[in-house]
C-alpha atoms as one frame of an Amber mdcrd trajectory, in Angstrom:
protein
  -0.947 -14.545 -19.505  -3.863 -12.823 -21.197  -6.965 -11.253 -19.777 -10.501
 -12.173 -20.672 -10.375  -9.253 -23.108  -7.360 -10.712 -24.984  -5.077  -7.867
 -23.892  -1.589  -8.795 -22.716  -0.968  -8.183 -19.045   2.547  -7.466 -17.837
   3.153  -8.686 -14.267   4.089  -5.329 -12.735   3.424  -5.953  -9.052   5.061
  -9.383  -8.830   7.578  -9.177 -11.708  10.929 -10.741 -10.881   9.923 -11.763
  -7.363  10.705 -15.226  -6.019   9.838 -15.053  -2.316  13.383 -14.400  -1.161
  13.788 -10.872  -2.563  10.916  -9.172  -0.733  12.951  -7.102   1.734  13.702
  -3.398   1.768  17.140  -3.544   0.113  15.802  -5.572  -2.828  12.756  -3.321
  -3.164  14.949  -0.213  -3.243  17.192  -1.862  -5.902  14.052  -2.317  -8.039
  13.270   1.402  -7.737  11.113   1.109  -4.651  10.222   4.240  -2.677  11.376
   6.426  -5.601   7.820   7.654  -6.216   7.384   8.606  -2.579  10.805  10.310
  -2.586   9.932  12.247  -5.751   6.606  13.392  -4.333   8.138  14.608  -1.082
  11.433  15.997  -2.444   9.852  17.816  -5.392   6.996  19.024  -3.160   4.358
  17.661  -5.505   0.981  18.683  -4.129  -1.663  16.165  -3.120  -3.883  17.575
  -5.886  -1.136  16.877  -8.438  -0.735  13.309  -7.166  -4.466  12.694  -7.527
  -4.538  14.275 -11.003  -1.656  12.055 -12.139  -3.374   9.013 -10.691  -6.613
   9.865 -12.506  -4.689  10.279 -15.778  -3.066   6.857 -15.281  -6.486   5.110
 -15.173  -5.273   2.906 -12.305  -8.118   0.858 -10.920  -8.637  -0.979  -7.653
  -7.985  -4.702  -7.470 -11.450  -5.500  -6.132 -14.301  -6.842  -8.205 -15.613
  -3.415  -9.222 -12.242  -2.124 -10.414 -13.148   1.382  -9.239 -10.828   4.174
 -10.512  -8.321   4.843  -7.720  -7.742   8.531  -8.481 -11.460   9.207  -8.423
 -11.834   7.390  -5.091  -8.956   9.374  -3.562 -10.453  12.640  -4.814 -13.616
  12.000  -2.756 -11.721  12.313   0.541 -12.437  15.700   2.148  -8.824  16.846
   2.672  -9.788  19.756   4.910 -11.842  17.628   7.329 -10.736  18.786  10.808
 -10.847  15.386  12.527  -8.574  12.372  12.316  -8.832  10.392   9.082  -7.643
   6.822   8.609  -6.482   4.892   5.580  -7.527   1.243   5.726  -6.330  -1.489
   3.405  -8.410  -4.654   3.391  -6.068  -7.594   2.859  -8.734 -10.020   4.083
  -8.757 -11.973   0.829 -12.265 -13.102   1.612 -13.371 -13.625  -1.979 -13.536
 -17.349  -2.797 -10.533 -18.622  -4.749  -8.538 -15.389  -4.705  -4.898 -15.044
  -3.738  -4.086 -11.465  -4.766  -3.671  -9.968  -1.284  -1.452 -12.655   0.213
   0.797 -12.652  -2.855   1.442  -8.906  -2.575   2.139  -9.204   1.159   4.322
 -12.277   0.665   6.315 -11.161  -2.385   6.191  -7.342  -2.454   5.078  -5.887
   0.897   7.024  -2.654   0.432   5.009  -1.875  -2.710   1.872  -1.967  -0.567
   3.515   0.167   2.122   4.709   2.750  -0.413   1.298   2.831  -2.080  -0.449
   3.367   1.237   2.005   6.151   2.146   1.386   7.899  -1.182  -2.372   7.505
  -0.735  -2.159   8.908   2.783  -0.169  11.884   1.520  -2.646  12.545  -1.284
  -5.643  12.389   1.040  -4.161  14.196   4.053  -4.120  11.122   6.292  -1.624
  10.456   9.086  -2.631   6.982  10.336  -3.254   3.787   8.402  -4.122   0.159
   9.054  -3.739  -2.931   6.914  -6.170  -5.674   7.882  -4.616  -9.059   7.076
  -6.701 -12.226   7.140  -5.885 -14.226  10.272  -5.302 -17.495   8.439  -2.222
 -16.188   6.631  -0.149 -15.694   9.774   3.275 -16.067   8.102   2.348 -13.336
   5.648   1.177 -11.101   8.501   4.565 -11.588  10.168   6.357 -10.742   6.920
   4.319  -7.547   6.579   5.179  -6.599  10.180   8.869  -7.125   9.365   8.532
  -4.957   6.256   6.865  -2.240   8.359   9.822  -2.282  10.760  12.265  -2.008
   7.842  10.325   0.934   6.390  10.176   2.710   9.757  13.901   2.214  10.389
  14.727   3.603   6.930  12.523   6.691   7.403   9.818   5.713   4.891   7.176
   5.612   7.655   6.719   7.583  10.853   7.152  11.236  11.735   8.582  13.644
   9.168   9.140  11.014   6.495  12.468  11.559   4.705  12.846  14.923   6.435
   9.568  16.275   5.062   6.557  17.638   6.922   4.618  14.458   6.051   3.854
  12.018   8.880   2.268   8.615   8.343   1.998   5.854  10.935   1.072   2.481
   9.419  -0.011  -0.563  11.426  -1.015  -4.121  10.605  -3.977  -5.874  12.160
  -4.664  -9.587  11.816  -8.050 -11.262  11.853  -7.564 -13.799  14.657  -9.723
 -12.867  17.609 -11.384 -10.011  15.742 -14.863 -11.319  16.512 -14.333 -12.631
  20.040
């Protein structure tokens, strides 16, 4: 596959995934949760995480492609009130299938990314909004959340650290009733 700019794109997020190898054990075999482990075990500071993200030039998957590290740096870490991390997996753009494919084929990558983002921004609670018409994918994400909680990748004192992050899924059915 090539982009509109004729640069080769390697399928990093969905590489080697076939729909049956989405679970926690397969994700861990592929190196999943190693970045979160490294951050917490090596006591990498949130500022260092954001600096590394800025240096990587990672951009959001939305239409604007906004630099992720820059966006994370805008969060006022010392804000005294509760902060929330929200992922919009609504997939409301016409003809797009990026959100459902990540949830369907690699949900733990999304969970790990949200946990790292929460750590970097000083957030303890997150929500992933999943479009109500992709119910099976919502259920898969819920199952992945349970796996991550049971393994200590989500919840209180993640992997024995001081970091706490509670992540929840929310589906769109009934949201406007």
